[in-house]
mmCIF file of C-alpha atoms in Angstrom:
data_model
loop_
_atom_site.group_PDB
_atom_site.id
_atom_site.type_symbol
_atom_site.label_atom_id
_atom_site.label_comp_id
_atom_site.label_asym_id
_atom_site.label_seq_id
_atom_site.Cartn_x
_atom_site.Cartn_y
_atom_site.Cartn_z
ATOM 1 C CA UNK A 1 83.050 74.976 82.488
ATOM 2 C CA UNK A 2 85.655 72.858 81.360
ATOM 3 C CA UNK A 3 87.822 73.769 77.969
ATOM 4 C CA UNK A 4 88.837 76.827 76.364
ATOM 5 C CA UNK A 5 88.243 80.296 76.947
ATOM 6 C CA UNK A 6 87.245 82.559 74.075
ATOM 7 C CA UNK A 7 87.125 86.568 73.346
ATOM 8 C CA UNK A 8 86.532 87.695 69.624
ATOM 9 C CA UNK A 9 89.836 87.079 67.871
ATOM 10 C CA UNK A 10 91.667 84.534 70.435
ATOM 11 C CA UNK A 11 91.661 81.547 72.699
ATOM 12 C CA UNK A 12 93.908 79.657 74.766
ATOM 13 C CA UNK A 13 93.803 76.121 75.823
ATOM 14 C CA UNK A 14 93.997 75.455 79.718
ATOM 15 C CA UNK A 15 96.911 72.884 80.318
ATOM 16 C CA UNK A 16 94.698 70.412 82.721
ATOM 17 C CA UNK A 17 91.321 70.132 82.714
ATOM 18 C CA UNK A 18 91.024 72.761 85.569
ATOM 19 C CA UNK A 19 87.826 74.957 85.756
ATOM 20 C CA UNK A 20 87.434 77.973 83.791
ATOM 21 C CA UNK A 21 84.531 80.875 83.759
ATOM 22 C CA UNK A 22 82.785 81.528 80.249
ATOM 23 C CA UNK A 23 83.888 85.045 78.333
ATOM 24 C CA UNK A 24 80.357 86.652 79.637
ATOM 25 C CA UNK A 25 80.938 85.479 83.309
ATOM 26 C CA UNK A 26 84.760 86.754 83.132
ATOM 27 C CA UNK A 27 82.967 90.089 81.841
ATOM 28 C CA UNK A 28 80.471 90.336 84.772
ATOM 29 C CA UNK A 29 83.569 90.046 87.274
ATOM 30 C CA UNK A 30 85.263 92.824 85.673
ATOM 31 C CA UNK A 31 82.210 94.962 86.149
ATOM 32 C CA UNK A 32 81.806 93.688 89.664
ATOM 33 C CA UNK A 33 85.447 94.737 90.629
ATOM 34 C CA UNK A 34 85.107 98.175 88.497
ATOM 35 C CA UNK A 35 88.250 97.510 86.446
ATOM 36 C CA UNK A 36 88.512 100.556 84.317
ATOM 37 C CA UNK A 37 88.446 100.952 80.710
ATOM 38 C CA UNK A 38 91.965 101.710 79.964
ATOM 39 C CA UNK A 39 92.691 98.066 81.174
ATOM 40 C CA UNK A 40 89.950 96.674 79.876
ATOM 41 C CA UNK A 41 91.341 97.309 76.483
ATOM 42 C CA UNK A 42 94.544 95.043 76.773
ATOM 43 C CA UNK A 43 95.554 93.328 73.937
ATOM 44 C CA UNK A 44 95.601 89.753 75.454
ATOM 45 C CA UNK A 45 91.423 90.105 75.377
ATOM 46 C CA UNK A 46 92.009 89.638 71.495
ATOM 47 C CA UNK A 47 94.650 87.007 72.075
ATOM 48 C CA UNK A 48 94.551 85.669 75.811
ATOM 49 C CA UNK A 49 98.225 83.854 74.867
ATOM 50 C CA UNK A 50 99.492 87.372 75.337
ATOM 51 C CA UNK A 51 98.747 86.831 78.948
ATOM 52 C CA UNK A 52 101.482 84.768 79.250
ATOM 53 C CA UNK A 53 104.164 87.262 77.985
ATOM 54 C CA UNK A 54 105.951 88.936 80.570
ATOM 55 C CA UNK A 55 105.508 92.324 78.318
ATOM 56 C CA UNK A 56 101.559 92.138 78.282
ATOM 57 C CA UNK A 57 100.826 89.898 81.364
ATOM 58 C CA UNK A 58 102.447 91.513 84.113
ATOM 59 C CA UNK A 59 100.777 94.918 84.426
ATOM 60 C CA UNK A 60 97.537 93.273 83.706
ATOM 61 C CA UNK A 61 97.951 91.142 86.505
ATOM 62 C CA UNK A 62 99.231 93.678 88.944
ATOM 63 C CA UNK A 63 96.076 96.106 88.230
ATOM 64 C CA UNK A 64 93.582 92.813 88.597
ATOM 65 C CA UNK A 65 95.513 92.264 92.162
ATOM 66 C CA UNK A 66 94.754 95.525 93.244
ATOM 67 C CA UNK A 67 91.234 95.361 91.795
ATOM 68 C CA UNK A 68 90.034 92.682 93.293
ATOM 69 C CA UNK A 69 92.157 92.971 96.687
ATOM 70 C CA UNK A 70 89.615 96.412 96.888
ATOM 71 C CA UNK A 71 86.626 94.921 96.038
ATOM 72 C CA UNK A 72 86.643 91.628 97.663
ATOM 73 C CA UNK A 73 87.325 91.518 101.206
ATOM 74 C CA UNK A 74 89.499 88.087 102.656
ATOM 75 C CA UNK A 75 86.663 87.446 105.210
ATOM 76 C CA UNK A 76 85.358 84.752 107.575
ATOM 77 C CA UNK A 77 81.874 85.770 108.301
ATOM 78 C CA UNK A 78 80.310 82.440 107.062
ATOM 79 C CA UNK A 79 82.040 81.025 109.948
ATOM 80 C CA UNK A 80 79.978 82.523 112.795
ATOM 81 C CA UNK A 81 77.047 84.495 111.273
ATOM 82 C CA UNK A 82 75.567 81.223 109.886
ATOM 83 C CA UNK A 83 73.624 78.542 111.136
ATOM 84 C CA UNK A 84 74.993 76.259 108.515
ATOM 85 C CA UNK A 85 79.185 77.014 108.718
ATOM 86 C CA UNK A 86 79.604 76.150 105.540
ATOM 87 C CA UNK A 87 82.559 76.931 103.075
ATOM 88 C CA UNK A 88 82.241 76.114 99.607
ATOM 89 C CA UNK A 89 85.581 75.961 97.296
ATOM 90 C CA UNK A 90 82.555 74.928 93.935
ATOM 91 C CA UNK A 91 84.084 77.142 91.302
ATOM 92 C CA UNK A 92 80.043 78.536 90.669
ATOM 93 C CA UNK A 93 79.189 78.655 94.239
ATOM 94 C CA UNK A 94 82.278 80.860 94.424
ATOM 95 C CA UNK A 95 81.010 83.130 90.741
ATOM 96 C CA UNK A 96 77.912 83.546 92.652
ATOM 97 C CA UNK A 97 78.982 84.701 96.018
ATOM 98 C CA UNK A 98 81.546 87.080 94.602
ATOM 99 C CA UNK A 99 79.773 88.239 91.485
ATOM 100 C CA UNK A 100 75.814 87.105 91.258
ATOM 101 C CA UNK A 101 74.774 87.905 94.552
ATOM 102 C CA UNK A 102 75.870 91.688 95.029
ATOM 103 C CA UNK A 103 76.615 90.498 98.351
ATOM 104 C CA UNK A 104 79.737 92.515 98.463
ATOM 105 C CA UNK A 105 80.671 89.287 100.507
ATOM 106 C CA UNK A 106 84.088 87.329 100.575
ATOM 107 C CA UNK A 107 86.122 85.044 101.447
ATOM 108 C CA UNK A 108 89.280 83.030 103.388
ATOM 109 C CA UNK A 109 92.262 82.338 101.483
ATOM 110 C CA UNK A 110 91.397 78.997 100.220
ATOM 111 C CA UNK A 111 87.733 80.694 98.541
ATOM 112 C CA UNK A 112 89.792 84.136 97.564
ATOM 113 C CA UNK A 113 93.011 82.231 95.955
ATOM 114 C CA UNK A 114 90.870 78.875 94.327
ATOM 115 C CA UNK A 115 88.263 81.778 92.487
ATOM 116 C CA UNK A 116 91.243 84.087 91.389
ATOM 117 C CA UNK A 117 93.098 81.121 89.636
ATOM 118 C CA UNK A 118 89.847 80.370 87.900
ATOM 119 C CA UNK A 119 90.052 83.992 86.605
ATOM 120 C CA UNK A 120 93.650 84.032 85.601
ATOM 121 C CA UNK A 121 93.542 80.783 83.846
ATOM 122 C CA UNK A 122 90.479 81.685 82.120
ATOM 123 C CA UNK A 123 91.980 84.889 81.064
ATOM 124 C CA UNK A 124 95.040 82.760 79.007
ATOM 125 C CA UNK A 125 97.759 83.112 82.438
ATOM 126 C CA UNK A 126 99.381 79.895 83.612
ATOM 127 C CA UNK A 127 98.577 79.485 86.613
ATOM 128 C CA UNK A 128 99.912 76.625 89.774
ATOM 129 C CA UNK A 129 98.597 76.232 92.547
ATOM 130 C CA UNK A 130 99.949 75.703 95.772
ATOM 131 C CA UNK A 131 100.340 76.151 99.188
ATOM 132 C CA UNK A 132 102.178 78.217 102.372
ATOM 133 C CA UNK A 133 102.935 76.956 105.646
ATOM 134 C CA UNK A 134 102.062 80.497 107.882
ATOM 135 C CA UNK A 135 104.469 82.077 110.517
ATOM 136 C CA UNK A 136 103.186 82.818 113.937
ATOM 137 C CA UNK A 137 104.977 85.995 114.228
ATOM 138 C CA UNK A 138 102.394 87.742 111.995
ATOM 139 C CA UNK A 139 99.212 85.838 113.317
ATOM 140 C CA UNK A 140 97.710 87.321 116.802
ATOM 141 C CA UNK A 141 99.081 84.663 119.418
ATOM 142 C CA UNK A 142 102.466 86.500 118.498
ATOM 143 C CA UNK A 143 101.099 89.606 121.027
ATOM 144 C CA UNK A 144 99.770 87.302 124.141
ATOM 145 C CA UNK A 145 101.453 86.897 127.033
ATOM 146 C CA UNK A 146 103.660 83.452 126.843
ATOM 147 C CA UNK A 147 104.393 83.407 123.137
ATOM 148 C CA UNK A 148 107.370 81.179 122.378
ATOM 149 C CA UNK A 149 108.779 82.612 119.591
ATOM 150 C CA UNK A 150 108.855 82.021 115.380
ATOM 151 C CA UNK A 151 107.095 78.992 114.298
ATOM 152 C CA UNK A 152 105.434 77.827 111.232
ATOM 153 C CA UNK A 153 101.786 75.936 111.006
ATOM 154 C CA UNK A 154 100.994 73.454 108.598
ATOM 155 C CA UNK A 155 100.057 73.854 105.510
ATOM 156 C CA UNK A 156 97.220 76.204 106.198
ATOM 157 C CA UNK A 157 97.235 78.842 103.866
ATOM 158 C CA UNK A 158 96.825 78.920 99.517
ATOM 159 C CA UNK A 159 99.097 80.849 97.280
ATOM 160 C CA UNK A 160 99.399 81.050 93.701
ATOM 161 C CA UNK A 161 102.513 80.463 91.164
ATOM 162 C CA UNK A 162 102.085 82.754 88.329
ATOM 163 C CA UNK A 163 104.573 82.077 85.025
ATOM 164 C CA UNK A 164 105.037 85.056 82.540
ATOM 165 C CA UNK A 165 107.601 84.131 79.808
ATOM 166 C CA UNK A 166 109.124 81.196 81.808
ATOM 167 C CA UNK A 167 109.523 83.551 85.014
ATOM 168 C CA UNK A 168 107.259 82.332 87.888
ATOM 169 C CA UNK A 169 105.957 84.910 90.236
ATOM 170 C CA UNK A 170 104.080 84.411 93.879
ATOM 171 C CA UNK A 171 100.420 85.779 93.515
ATOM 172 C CA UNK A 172 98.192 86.141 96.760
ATOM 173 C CA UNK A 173 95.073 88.014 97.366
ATOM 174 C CA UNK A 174 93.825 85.941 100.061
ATOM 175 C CA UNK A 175 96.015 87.628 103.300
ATOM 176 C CA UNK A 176 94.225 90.976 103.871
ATOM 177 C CA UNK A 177 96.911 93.441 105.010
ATOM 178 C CA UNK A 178 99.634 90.467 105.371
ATOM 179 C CA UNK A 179 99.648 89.569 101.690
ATOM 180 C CA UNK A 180 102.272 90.781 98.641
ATOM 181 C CA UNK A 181 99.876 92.834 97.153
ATOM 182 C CA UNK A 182 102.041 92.539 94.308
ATOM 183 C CA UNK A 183 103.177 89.783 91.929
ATOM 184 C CA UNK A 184 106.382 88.931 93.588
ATOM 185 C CA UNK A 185 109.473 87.792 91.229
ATOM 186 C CA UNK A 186 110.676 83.787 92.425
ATOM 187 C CA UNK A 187 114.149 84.882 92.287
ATOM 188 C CA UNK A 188 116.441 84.782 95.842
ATOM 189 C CA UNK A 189 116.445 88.786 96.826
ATOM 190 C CA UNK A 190 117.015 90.432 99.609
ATOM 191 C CA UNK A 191 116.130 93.778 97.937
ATOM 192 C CA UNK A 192 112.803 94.849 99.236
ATOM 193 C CA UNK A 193 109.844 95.404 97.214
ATOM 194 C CA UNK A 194 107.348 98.380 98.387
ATOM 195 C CA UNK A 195 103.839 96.768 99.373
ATOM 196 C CA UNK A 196 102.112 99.090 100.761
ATOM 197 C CA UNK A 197 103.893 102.367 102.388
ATOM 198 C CA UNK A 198 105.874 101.985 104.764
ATOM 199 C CA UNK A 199 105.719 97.834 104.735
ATOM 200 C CA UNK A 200 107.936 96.391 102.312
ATOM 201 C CA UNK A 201 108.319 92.637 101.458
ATOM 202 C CA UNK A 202 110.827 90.823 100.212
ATOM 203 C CA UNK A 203 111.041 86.489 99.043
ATOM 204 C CA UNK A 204 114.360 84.760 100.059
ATOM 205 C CA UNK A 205 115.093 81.036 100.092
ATOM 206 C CA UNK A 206 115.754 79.449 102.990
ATOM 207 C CA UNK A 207 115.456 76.677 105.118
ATOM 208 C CA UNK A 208 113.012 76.575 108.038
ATOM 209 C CA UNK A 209 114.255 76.122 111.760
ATOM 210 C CA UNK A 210 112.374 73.096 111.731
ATOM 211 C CA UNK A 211 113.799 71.480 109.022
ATOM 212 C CA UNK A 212 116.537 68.398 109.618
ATOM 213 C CA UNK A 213 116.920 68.410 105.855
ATOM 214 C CA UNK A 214 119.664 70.585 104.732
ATOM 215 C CA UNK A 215 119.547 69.291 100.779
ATOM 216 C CA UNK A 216 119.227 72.789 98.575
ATOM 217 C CA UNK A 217 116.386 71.029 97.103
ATOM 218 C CA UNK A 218 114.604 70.958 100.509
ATOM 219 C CA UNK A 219 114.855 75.062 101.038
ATOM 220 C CA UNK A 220 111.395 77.155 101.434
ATOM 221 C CA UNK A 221 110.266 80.110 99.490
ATOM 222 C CA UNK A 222 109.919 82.178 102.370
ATOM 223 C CA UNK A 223 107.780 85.829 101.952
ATOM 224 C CA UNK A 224 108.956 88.598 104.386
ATOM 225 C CA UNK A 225 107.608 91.430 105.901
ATOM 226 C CA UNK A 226 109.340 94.873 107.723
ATOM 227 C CA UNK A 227 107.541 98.160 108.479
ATOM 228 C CA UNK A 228 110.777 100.536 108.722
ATOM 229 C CA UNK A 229 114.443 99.954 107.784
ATOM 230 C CA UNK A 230 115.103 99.566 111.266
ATOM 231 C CA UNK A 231 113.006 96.501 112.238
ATOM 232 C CA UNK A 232 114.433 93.142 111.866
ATOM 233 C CA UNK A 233 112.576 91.130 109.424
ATOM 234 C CA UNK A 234 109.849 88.515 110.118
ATOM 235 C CA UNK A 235 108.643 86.121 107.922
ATOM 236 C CA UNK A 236 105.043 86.067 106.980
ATOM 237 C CA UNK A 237 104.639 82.495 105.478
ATOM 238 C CA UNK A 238 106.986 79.775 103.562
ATOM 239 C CA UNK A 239 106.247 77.684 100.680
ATOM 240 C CA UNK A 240 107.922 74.947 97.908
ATOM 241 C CA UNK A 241 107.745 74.919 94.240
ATOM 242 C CA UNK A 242 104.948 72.118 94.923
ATOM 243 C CA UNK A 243 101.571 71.628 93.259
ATOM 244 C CA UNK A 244 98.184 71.431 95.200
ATOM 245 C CA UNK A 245 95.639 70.154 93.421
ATOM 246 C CA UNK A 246 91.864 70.105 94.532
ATOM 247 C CA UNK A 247 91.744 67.449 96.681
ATOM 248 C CA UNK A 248 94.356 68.634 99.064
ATOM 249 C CA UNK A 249 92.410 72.024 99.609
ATOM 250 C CA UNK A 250 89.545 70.253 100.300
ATOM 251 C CA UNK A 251 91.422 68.795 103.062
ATOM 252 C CA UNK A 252 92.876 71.918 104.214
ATOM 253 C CA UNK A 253 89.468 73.699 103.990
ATOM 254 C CA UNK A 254 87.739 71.110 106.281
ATOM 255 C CA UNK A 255 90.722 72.153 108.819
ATOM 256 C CA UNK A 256 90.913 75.655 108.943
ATOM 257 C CA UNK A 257 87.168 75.639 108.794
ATOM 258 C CA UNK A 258 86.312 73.059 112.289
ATOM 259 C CA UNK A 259 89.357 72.550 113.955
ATOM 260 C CA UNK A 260 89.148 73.984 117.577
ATOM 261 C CA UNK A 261 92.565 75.204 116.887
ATOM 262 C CA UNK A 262 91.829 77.056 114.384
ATOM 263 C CA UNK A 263 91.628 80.926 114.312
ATOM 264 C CA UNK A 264 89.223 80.922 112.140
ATOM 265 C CA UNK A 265 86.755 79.405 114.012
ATOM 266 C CA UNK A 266 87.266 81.551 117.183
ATOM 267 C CA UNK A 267 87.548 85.426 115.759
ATOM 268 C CA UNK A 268 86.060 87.310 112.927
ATOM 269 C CA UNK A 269 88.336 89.350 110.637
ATOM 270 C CA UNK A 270 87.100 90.886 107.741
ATOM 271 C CA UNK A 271 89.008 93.499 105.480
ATOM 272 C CA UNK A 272 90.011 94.856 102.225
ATOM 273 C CA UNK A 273 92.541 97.271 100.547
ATOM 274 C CA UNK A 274 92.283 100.485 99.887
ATOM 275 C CA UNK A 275 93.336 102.241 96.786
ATOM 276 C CA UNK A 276 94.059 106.031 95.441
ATOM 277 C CA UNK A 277 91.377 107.979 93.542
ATOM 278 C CA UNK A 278 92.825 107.388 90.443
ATOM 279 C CA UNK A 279 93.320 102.914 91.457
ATOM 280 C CA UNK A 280 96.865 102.832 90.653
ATOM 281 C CA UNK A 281 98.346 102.491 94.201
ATOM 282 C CA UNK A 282 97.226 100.261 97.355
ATOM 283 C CA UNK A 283 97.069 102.572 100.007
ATOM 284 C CA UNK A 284 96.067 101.027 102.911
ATOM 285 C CA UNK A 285 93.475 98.965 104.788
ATOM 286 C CA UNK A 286 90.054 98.776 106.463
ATOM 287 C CA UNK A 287 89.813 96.061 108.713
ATOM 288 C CA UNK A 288 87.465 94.403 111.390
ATOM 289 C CA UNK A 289 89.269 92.019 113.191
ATOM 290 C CA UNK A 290 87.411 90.978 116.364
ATOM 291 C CA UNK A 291 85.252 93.537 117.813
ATOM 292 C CA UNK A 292 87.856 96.427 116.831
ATOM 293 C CA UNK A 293 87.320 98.452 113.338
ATOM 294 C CA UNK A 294 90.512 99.806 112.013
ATOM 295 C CA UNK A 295 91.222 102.291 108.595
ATOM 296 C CA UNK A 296 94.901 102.510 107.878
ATOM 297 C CA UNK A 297 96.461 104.569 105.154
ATOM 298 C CA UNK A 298 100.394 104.428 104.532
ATOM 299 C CA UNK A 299 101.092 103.311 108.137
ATOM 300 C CA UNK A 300 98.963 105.396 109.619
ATOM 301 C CA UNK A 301 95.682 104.713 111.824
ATOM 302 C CA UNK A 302 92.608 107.279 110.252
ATOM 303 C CA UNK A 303 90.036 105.555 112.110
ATOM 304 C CA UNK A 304 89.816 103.032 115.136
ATOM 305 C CA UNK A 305 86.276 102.016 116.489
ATOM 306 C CA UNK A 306 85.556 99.410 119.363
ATOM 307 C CA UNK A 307 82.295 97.932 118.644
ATOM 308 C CA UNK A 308 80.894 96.842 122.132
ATOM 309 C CA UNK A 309 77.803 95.100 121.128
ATOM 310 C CA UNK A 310 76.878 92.639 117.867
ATOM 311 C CA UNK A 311 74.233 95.589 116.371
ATOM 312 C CA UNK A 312 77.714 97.503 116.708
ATOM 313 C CA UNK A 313 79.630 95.046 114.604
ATOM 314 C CA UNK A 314 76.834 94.024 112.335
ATOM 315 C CA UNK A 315 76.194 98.106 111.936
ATOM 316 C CA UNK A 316 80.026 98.770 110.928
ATOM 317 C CA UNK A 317 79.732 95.785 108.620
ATOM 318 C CA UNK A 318 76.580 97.576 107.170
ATOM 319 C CA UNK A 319 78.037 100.969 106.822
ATOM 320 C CA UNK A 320 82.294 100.492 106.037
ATOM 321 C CA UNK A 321 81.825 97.102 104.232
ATOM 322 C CA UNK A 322 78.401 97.372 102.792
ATOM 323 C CA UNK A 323 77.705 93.935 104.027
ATOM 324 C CA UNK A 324 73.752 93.161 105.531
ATOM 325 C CA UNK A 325 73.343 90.697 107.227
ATOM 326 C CA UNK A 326 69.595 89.322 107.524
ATOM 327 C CA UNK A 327 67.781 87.647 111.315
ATOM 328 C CA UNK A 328 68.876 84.184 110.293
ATOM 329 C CA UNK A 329 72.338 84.989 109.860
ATOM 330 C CA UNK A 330 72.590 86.979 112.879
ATOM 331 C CA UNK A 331 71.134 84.314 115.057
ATOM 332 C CA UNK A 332 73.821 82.193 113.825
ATOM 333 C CA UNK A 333 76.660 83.634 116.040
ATOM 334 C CA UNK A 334 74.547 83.066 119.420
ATOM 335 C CA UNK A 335 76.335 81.610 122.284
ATOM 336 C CA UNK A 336 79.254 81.139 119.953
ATOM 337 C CA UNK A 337 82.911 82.143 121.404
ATOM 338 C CA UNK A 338 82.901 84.686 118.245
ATOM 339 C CA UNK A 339 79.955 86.536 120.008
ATOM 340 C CA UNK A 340 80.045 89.927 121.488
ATOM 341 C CA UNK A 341 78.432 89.616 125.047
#
């Protein structure tokens, strides 16, 4: 797993000894995600170096984004319908839950972001890894009773630093409906970038209100979100030109996954994009957060379905996510806060 990655005429050497998935393996995700033929046929399969020029890179990456943001939902099932609660970041645990399996199963940011940058580097990209310290004005405890205002976590969220003829750009496809969508250009603008209709997005550097530091050096990539023109803008999460390597999202992974604190461990959210017939646009979302169903397309709310029972939620998973779950796993969320009663 470790070394180059080859396709008929070209190869490319990873920088560090990071993982990378075999030509056949890179070819089964393709399949998995349906990315069409036209794309399919990009040069930089011949010579994967060409995925690291702006010119041939960028629209490759921006159709794999919306791929995969369709096809595999950010999730947190394993987390409550499962006696064992385990997340694995294993580069082939990760193939096989997202590819082998036919699950149709996901994953939180951490299993979503770590298998992606497998992907990219294996396909030629440079590719750093990092990580985002997220803003409680786009997490739920923003809309209970009591909430004290803007304020940012630890680092609890993974994010990826893509660079395409020495231009980095921030790649995400592990924040459901809260995510860029989009590579996003690592260059101070206040100009705002269309993510999905009507919610646009913009990355500004700044420093964070709870910073004492007010060295240049010390300022945060900070992504931001608006749904209209006249809304004020919020920021979604912050983040420094700083590498993570394994070992710190092993860390973070053992957090997010146990700590009583965590959100994660006390509701279920599941979702995925949606795209246009023809998969050049991301539409909108279907998403089970809780025990509420949602379908949104450009801003608007198609579908909304309470489910008041767990054979409610495990039948929408069936039939709107194509995800079964089987008596064992089902058993797993009893007398578990996550539970519907």
């Amino acid at each position: 797993m470790y070394g180059e990655y080859q396709q008929s005429s070209g190869s490319v050497s990873t920088d560090t000894p990071r993982e990378v998935y075999s030509a056949d393996k890179i070819d089964a995700y393709l399949s998995s995600i349906c990315f069409t033929e036209a794309y399919r046929s990009s040069p930089l399969f011949g010579s994967p170096k060409l995925a690291r020029v702006k010119e041939n890179g960028l629209s490759f990456l921006q159709a794999l984004m919306r791929f995969q943001l369709a096809k595999v939902p950010f999730e947190n099932l394993e987390l409550h319908y499962s006696p064992s609660r385990e997340i694995s970041l294993d580069a082939d645990s990760l193939f096989e839950k997202f590819v082998e399996s036919g699950s149709n199963r996901g994953g939180h940011c951490l299993q979503l972001n770590t298998f992606f940058a497998i992907v990219l580097r294996s396909l030629g990209f440079e590719v750093t890894t990092s990580a985002a310290r997220v803003n409680t004005d786009c997490q739920a405890v923003a809309t209970k009773p009591g909430y004290r205002g803007s304020s940012y976590n630890g680092w609890d969220h993974m994010i990826l630093m893509v660079t395409l003829s020495s231009e980095r750009y921030l790649v995400d496809v592990g924040m459901n409906a809260k995510g860029p969508m989009v590579p996003i250009p690592m260059i101070h603008d206040p100009q705002p970038i269309v993510s999905v209709a009507p919610r646009t997005v913009r990355l500004i550097q700044d420093f964070l209100p709870e910073s004492t530091s007010r060295d240049p050096a010390h300022r945060y990539w900070q992504l931001e979100q608006r749904y209209s023109e006249q809304q004020a803008w919020t920021s979604v999460y912050a983040f420094a030109e700083v590498e993570f390597i394994p070992p710190d999202f092993h860390v973070m992974n053992w957090y997010i996954n146990t700590h009583p604190t965590s959100w994660f461990t006390q509701q279920i959210m599941i979702g995925k994009m949606i795209l246009t017939e023809d998969k050049k646009e991301i539409i909108g979302d279907l998403t089970l957060h809780k025990n509420v169903l949602q379908r949104r397309v450009r801003g608007r709310i198609e579908l909304k379905v309470e489910c008041r029972s767990e054979d409610e939620r495990v039948l929408a998973l069936s039939r709107h996510f194509d995800i079964h779950l089987n008596g064992r796993q089902r058993r797993g969320i009893l007398n578990t806060v996550s539970e519907i009663p």
